[in-house]
Short mmCIF file of C-alpha atoms and ligand atoms in Angstrom, two decimals:
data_model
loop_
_atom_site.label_atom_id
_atom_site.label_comp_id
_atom_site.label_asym_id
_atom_site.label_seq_id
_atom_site.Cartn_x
_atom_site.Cartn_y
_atom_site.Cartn_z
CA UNK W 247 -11.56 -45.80 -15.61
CA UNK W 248 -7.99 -45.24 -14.51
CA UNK W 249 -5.46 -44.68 -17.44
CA UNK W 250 -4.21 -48.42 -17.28
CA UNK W 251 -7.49 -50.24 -17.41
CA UNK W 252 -7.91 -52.75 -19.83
CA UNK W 253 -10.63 -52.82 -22.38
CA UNK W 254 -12.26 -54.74 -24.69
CA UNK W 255 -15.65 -55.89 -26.28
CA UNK W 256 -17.04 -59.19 -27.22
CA UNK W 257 -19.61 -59.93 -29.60
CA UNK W 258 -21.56 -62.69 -30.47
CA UNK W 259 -24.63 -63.92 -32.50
CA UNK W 260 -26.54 -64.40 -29.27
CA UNK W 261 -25.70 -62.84 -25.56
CA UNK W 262 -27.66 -64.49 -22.79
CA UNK W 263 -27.59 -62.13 -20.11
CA UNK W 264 -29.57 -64.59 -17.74
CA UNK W 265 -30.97 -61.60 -15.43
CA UNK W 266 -32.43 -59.97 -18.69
CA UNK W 267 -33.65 -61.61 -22.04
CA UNK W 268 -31.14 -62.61 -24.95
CA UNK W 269 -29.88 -59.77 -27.35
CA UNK W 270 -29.53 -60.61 -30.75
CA UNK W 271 -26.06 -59.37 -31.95
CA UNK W 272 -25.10 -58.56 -28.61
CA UNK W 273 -21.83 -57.15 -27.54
CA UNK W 274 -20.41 -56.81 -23.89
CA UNK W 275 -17.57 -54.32 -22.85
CA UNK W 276 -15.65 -55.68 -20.78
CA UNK W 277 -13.02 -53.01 -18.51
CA UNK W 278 -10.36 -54.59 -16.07
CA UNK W 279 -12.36 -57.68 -15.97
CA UNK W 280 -15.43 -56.31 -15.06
CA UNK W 281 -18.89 -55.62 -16.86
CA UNK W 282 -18.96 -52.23 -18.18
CA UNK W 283 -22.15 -52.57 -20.68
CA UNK W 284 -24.26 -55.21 -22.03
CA UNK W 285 -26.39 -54.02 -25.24
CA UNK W 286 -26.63 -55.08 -29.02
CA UNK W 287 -24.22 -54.32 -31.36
CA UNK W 288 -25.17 -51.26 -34.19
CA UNK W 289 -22.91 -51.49 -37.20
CA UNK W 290 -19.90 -53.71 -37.43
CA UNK W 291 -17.36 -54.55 -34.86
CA UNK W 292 -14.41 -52.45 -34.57
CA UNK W 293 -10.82 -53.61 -34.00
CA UNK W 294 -11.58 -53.88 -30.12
CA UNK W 295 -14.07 -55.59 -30.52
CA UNK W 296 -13.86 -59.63 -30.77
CA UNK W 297 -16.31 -61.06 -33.04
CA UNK W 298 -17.01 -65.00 -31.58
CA UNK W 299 -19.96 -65.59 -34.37
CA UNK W 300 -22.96 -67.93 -34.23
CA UNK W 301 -21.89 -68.94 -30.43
CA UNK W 302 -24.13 -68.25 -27.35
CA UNK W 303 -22.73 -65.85 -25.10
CA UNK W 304 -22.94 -67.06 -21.38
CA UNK W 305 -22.27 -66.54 -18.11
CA UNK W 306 -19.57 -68.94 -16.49
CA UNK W 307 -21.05 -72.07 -15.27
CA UNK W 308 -21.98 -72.42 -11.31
CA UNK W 309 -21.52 -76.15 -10.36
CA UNK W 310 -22.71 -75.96 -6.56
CA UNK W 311 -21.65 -79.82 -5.78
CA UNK W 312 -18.71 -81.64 -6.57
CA UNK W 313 -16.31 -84.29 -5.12
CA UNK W 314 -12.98 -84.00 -7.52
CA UNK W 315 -11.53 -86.65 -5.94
CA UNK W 316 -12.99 -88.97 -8.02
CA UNK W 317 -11.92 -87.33 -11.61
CA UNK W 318 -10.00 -90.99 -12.38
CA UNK W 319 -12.87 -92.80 -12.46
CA UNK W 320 -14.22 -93.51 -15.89
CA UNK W 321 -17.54 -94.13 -14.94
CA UNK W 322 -19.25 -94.34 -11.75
CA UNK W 323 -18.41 -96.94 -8.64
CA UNK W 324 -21.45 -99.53 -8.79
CA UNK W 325 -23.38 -101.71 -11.18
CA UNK W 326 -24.59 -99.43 -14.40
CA UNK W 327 -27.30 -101.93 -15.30
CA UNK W 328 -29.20 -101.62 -12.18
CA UNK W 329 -28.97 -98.41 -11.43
CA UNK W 330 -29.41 -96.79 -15.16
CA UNK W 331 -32.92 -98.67 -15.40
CA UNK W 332 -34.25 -95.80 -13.02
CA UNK W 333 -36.69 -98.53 -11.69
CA UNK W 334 -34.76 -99.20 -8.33
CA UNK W 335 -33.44 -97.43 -5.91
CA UNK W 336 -29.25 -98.46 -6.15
CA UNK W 337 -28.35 -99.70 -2.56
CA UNK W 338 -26.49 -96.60 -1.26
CA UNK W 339 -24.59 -98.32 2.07
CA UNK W 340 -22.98 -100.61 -0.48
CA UNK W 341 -22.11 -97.79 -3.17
CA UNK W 342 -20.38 -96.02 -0.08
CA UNK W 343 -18.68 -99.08 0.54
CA UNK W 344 -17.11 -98.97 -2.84
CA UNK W 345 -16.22 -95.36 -2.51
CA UNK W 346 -14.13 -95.88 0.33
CA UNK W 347 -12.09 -98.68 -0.80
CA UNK W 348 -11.24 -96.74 -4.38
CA UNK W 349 -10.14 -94.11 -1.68
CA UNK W 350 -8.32 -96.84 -0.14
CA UNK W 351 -6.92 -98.18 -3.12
CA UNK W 352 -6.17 -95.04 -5.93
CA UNK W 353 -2.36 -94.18 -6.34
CA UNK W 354 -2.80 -90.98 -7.93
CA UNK W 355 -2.39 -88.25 -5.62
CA UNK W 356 -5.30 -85.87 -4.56
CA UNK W 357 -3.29 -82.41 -6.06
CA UNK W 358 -3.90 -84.20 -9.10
CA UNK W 359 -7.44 -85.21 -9.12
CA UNK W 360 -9.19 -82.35 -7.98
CA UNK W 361 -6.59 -80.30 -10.50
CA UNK W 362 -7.84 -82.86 -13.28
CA UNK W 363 -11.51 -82.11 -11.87
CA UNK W 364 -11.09 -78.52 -12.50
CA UNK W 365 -9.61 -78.44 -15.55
CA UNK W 366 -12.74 -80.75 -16.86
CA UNK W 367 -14.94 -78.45 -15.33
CA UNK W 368 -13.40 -75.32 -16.89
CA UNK W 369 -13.44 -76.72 -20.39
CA UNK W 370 -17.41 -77.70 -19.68
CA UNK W 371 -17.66 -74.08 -19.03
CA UNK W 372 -17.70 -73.84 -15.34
CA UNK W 373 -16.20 -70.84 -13.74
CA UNK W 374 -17.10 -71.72 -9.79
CA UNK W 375 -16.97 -75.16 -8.33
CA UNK W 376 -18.39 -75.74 -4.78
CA UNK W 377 -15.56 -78.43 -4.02
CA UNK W 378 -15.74 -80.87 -1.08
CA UNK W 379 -12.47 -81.13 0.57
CA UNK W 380 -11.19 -84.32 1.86
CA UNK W 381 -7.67 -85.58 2.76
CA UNK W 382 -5.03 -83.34 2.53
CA UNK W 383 -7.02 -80.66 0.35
CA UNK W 384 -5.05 -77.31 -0.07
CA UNK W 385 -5.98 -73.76 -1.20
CA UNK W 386 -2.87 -74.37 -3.22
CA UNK W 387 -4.58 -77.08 -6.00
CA UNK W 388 -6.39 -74.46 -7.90
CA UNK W 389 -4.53 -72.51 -10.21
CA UNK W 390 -5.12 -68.84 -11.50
CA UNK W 391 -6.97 -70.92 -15.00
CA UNK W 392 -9.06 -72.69 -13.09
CA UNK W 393 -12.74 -72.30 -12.11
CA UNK W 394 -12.70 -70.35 -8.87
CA UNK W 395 -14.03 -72.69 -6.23
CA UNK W 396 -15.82 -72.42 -2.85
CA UNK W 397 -14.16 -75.38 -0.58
CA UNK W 398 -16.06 -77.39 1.53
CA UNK W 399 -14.14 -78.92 4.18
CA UNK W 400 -15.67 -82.33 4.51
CA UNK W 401 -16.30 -83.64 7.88
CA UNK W 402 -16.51 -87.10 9.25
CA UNK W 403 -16.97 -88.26 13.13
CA UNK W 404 -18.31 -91.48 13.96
CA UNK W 405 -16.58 -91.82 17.33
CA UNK W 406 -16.64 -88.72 20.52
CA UNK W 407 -13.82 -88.49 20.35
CA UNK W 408 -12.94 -87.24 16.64
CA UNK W 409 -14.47 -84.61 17.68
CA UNK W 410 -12.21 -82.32 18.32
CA UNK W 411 -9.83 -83.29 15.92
CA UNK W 412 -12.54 -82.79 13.35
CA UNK W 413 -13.36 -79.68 15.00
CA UNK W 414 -9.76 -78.48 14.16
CA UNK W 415 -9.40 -79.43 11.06
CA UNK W 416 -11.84 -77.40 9.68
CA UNK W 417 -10.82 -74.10 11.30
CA UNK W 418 -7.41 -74.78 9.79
CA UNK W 419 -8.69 -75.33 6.29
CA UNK W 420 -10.85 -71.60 7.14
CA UNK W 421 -7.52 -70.42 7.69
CA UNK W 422 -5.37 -71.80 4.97
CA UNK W 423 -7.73 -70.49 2.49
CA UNK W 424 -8.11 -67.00 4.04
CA UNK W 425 -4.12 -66.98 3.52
CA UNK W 426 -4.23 -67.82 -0.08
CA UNK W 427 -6.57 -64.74 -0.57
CA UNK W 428 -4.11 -62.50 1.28
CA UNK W 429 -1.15 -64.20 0.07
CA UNK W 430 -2.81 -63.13 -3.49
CA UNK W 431 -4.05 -59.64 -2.39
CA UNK W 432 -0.52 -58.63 -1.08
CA UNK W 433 0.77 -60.08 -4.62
CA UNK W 434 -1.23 -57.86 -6.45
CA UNK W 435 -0.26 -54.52 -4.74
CA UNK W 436 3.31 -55.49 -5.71
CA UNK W 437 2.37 -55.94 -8.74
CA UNK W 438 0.10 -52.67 -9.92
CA UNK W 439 -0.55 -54.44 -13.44
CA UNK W 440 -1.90 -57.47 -12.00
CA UNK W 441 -5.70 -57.12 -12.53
CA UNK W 442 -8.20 -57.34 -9.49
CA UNK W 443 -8.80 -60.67 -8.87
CA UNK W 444 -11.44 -62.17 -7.03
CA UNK W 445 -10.18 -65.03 -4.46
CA UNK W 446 -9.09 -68.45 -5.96
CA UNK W 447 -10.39 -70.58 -3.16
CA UNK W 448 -13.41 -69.70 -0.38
CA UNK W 449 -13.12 -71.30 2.69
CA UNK W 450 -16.53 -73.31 3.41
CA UNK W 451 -17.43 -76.07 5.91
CA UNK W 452 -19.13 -79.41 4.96
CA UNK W 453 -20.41 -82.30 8.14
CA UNK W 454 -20.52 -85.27 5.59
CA UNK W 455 -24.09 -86.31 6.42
CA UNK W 456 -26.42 -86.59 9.82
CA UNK W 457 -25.40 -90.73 9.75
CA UNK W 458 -21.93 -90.34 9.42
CA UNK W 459 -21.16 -86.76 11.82
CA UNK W 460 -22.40 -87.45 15.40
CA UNK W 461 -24.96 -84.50 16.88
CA UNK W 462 -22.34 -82.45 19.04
CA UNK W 463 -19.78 -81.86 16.18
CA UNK W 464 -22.94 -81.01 13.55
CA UNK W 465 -24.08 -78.39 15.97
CA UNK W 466 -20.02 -76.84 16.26
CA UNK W 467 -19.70 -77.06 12.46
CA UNK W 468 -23.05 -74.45 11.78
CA UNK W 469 -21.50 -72.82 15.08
CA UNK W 470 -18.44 -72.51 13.46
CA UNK W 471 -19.81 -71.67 9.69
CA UNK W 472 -22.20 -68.84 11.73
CA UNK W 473 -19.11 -67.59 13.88
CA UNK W 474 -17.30 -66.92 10.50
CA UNK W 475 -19.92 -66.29 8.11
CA UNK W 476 -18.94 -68.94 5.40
CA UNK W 477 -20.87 -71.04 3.97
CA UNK W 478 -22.07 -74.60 4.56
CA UNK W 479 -23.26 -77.88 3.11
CA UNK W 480 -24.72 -81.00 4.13
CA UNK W 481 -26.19 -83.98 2.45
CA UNK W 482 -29.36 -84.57 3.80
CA UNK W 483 -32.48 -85.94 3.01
CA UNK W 484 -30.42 -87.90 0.38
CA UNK W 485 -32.00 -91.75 1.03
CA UNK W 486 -34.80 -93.61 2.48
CA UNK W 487 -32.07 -95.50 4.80
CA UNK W 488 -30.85 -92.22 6.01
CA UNK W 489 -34.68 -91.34 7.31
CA UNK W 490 -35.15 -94.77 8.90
CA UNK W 491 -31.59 -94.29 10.47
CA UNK W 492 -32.55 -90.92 11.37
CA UNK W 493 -35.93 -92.32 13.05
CA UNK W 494 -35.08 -95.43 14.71
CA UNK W 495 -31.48 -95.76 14.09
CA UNK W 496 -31.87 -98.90 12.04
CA UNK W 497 -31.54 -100.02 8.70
CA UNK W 498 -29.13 -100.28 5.97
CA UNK W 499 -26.86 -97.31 7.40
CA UNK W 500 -26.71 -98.81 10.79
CA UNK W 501 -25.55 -101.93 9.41
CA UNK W 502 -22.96 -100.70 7.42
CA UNK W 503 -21.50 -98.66 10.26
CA UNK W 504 -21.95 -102.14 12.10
CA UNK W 505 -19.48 -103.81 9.46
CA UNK W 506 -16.89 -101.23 9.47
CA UNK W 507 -16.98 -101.28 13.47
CA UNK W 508 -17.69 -97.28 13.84
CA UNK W 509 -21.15 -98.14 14.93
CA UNK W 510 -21.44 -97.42 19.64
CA UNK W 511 -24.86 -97.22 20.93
CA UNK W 512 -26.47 -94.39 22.12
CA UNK W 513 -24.07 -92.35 20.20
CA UNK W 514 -26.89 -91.08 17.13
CA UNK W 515 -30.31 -90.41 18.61
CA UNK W 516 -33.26 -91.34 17.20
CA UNK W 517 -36.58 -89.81 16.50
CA UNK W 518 -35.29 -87.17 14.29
CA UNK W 519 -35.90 -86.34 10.48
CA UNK W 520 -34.25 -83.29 8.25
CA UNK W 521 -36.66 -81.02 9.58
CA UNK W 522 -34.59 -81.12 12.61
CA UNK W 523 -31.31 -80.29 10.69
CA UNK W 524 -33.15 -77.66 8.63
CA UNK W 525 -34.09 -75.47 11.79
CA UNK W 526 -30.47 -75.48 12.89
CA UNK W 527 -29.03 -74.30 9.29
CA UNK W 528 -31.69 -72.14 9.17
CA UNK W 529 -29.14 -69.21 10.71
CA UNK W 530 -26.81 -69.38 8.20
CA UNK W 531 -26.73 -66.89 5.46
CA UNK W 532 -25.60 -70.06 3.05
CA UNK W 533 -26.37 -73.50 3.52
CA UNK W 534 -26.88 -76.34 1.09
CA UNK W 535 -28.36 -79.24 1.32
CA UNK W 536 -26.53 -81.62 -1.15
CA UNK W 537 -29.42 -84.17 -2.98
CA UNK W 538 -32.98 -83.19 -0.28
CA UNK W 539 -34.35 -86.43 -2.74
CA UNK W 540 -36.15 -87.44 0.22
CA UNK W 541 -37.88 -83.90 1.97
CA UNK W 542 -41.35 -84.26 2.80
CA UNK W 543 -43.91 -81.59 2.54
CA UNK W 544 -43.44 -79.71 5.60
CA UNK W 545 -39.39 -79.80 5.05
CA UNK W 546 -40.46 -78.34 1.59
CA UNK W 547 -42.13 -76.06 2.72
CA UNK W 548 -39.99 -74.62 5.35
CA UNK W 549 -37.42 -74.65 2.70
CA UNK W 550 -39.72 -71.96 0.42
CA UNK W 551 -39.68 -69.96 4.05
CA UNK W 552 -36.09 -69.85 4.14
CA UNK W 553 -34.31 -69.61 0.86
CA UNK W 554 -31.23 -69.02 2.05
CA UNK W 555 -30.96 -72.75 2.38
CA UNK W 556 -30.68 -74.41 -1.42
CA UNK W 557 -31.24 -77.60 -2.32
CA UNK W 558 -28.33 -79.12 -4.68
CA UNK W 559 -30.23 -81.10 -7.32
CA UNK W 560 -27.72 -83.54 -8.72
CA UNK W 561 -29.80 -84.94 -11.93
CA UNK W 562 -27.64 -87.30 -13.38
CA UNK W 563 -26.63 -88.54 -9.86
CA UNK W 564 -30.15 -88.88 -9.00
CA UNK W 565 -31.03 -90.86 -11.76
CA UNK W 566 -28.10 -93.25 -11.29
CA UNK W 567 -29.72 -94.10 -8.16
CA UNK W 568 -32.92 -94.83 -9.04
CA UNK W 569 -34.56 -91.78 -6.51
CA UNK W 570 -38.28 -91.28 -6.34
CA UNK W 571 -38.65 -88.05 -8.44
CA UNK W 572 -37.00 -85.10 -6.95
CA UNK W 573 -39.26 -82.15 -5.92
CA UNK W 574 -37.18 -79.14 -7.68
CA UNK W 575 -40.13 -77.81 -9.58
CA UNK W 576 -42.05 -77.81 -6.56
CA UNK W 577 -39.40 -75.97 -4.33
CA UNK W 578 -39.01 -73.40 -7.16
CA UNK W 579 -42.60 -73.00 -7.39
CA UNK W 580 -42.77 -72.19 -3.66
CA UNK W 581 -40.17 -69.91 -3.76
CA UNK W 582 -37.25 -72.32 -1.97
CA UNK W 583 -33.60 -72.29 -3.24
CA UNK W 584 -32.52 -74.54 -5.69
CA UNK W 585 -28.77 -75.12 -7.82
CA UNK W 586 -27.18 -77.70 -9.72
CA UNK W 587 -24.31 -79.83 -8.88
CA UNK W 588 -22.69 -82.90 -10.84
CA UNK W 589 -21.56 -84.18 -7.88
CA UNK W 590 -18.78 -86.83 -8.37
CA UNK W 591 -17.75 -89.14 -11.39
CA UNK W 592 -18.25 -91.99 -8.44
CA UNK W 593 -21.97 -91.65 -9.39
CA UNK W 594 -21.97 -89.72 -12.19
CA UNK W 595 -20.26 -89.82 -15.78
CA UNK W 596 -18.32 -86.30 -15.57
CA UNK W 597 -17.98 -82.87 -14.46
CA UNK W 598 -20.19 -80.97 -16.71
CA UNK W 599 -22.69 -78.66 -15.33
CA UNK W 600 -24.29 -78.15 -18.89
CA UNK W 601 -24.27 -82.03 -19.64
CA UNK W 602 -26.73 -81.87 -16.19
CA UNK W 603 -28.76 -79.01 -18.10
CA UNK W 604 -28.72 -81.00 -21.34
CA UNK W 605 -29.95 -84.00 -19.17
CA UNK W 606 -33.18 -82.06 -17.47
CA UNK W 607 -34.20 -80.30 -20.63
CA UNK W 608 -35.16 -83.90 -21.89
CA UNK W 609 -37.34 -83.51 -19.02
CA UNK W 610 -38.68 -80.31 -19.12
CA UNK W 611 -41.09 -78.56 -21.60
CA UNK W 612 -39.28 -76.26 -23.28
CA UNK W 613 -40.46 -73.29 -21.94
CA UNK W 614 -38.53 -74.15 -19.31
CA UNK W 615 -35.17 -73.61 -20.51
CA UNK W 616 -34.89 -69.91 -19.47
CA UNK W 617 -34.91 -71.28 -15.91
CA UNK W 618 -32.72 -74.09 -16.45
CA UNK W 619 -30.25 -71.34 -17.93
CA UNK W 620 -31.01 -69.71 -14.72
CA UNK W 621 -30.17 -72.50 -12.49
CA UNK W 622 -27.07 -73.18 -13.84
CA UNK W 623 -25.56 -69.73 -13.83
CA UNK W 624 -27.37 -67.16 -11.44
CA UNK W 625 -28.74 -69.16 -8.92
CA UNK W 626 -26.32 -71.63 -8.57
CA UNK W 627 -23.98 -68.02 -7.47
CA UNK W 628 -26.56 -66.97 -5.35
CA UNK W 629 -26.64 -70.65 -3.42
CA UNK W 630 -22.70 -69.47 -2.86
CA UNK W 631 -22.83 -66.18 -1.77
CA UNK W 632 -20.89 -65.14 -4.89
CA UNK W 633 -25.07 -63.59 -6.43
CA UNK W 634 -23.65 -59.70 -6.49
CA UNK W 635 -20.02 -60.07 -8.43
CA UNK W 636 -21.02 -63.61 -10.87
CA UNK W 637 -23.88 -65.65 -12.14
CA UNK W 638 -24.94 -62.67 -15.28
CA UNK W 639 -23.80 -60.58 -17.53
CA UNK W 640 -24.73 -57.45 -15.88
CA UNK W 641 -22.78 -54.10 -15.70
CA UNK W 642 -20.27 -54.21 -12.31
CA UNK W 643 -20.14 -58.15 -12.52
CA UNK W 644 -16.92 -59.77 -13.14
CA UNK W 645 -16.95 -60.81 -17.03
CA UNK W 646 -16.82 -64.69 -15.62
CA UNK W 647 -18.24 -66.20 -19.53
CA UNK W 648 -18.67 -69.37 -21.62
CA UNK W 649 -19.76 -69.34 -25.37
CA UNK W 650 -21.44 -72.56 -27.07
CA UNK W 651 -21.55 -73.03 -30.68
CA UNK W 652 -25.40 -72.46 -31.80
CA UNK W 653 -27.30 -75.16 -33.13
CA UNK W 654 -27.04 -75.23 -37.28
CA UNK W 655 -30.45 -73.74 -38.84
CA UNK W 656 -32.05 -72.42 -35.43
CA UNK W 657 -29.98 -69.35 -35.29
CA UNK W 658 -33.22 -67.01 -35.19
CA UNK W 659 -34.77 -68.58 -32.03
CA UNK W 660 -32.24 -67.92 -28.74
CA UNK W 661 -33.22 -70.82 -26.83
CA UNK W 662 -33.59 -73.19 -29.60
CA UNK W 663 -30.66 -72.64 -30.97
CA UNK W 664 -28.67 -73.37 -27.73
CA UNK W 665 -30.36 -76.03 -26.81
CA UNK W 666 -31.12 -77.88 -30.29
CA UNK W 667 -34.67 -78.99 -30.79
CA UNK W 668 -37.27 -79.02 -28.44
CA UNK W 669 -36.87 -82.86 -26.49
CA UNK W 670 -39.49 -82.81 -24.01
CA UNK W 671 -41.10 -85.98 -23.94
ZN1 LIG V 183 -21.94 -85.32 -2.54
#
């Protein structure tokens, strides 16, 4: 510890460490912003120590999917009735639809919403956001008190030739953010007080979906996200529509593309399914696959082969729509990759990674509820790469935290008290 390092210690009723079981009374020590011991507290706490009280002790949230741009919407783009009734599946071409005239139509600039996005996020207890980056998206639209955020440049190209311009687009964005960082790296050696930071903003890739990116610029996106080891996500497997379009390049996609004249033929071949798009991300050392509602078994189980793709389970989202059940427990059981996401308020009523927690413990027995923990915090770093410096409280981690008051009269049981009573139906 050099002479200037900063120290202090937290304490709190319970500490969730994630990778280890709660400690009663526990206290972390906490040196230059890192980790520096984890362990329950003997006697009383000193004066450098902070006493929070009957709060859970966390580590930071890890929201894995997210589209900011949408933080004006009060409540998602479609027709609640229909899709809250979980009995149908919500027609997705015409949800998209909606989506892109609200883009069409919203005043507010983007700076704004995806600052408004992560400010909601950071008071929901999220420390990382894995952003997707539309429009003019800049490194510059998270601030130092935001949660840190892994931006996914989103890619569209329904036409040959956006495909270069596409192409270019997103090695700009790689470059813009690697700036920031050493824009904030060289800021920091002036400064010799400034503590180490991590980056703000991690350059990531993102072809929108296989229906709305043709083949040529897919395959030059992983290229790309390979060639510069960052990581990349895709929503796939996310409809039935999207596997007919995928097979025989009909169906409710087509059609839409139809109406909004971006459909040519022979442009999207057919005869393929996510298996396809699974082998190819396969190389990656981080890929996501935003929703996978719709993998079959063998996708499933090529997934719990290679688990350094994760599947982005969007709960609340999912519902909205009406999906068959999503096959989470099943991937986890096989050993595949699996994270959390909110995804946008355009389906989904706000940025809060535990409100998605809160929402599958309803759902889950609740023995469960060390793993949901887990999703939300360890593996949901992991899924960005970010596994060795976040996602725990473990010594050498960055002290990235979030407390929640514990629930009234269960303050001897861990889980129960931050999660109230049991709700497992
Ligand atoms: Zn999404």
């Amino acid at each position: 510890m050099s002479s200037t390092a900063a120290m202090f210690r937290v304490t709190a009723r319970w500490v969730f460490p994630v990778s280890s079981p709660p400690i009663e009374n526990g206290v972390i020590e906490i040196v230059d912003g890192r980790i520096a011991d984890v362990r329950q507290l003997r006697g009383t706490a000193d004066d450098r120590t902070l006493d929070l009280g009957a709060v859970a002790l966390l580590p930071g949230l890890v929201n894995c999917h997210a589209h900011l741009e949408f933080s004006d919407l009060a409540s998602p783009l479609g027709e609640p009735a229909a899709a809250a009734s979980g009995a149908v599946e919500y027609p997705f071409a015409d949800w998209i639809g909606r989506v892109v005239a609200h883009r069409r139509n919203r005043v507010t600039a983007l700076s704004e919403l995806v600052h408004n996005g992560l400010q909601e996020a950071m008071n929901s207890g999220t420390r990382i956001v894995g952003e997707i980056a539309t429009g003019d998206w800049a490194p510059e639209f998270v601030d130092w008190d935001s949660p840190r955020v892994v931006a996914f440049r989103e890619s569209l190209c329904f036409l040959p030739e956006q495909t270069t311009p596409q192409l270019e687009l997103s090695r700009q964005h790689l470059a813009r953010c690697r700036a920031a960082v050493a824009e904030d790296r060289s800021r920091a050696i002036r400064t010799p007080d400034w503590p180490a930071m991590p980056p703000r903003v991690i350059g990531a890739l993102s072809p929108h979906a296989p229906y709305s990116v043709l083949p040529e610029l897919f395959e030059s996106l992983i290229q790309l996200a390979a060639d510069e080891q960052v990581p990349l996500c895709t929503h796939l497997a996310e409809t039935r529509a999207e596997l007919e379009f995928l097979q025989h390049g009909t169906g409710p996609l087509r059609d839409m593309l139809s109406r909004i004249g971006l459909w040519r033929d022979n442009l999207h071949p057919t005869g393929r399914r996510p298996l396809d798009f699974l082998k190819s991300l396969a190389r990656l050392e981080h890929s996501l696959i935003a929703h996978g509602n719709y993998l079959d078994q063998e996708e499933c189980s090529f997934l719990a082969e290679h688990p350094q793709i994760s599947v982005i389970y969007c709960p609340r989202t999912h519902h909205y729509f009406g999906h068959a059940p999503h096959p989470w427990r099943e991937l986890l059981v096989s050993g595949a990759s699996v994270a959390l996401g909110t995804d946008g308020r355009s389906s989904n009523p706000d940025y809060s990674l535990w409100n998605e927690v809160l929402w599958l413990d309803r759902m889950t027995a609740a023995r469960e509820r060390p793993l949901l923990l887990e999703l939300a915090t360890l593996r949901g770093a992991r899924t960005l790469g970010l596994g060795v410096e976040t996602g725990s409280l473990e010594v050498g981690k960055r002290a990235d935290t979030y407390f929640i008051p514990l629930t009234p009269g269960a303050e001897s049981d861990p889980f129960r008290s931050l999660f109230g009573p049991a709700q497992s139906r």
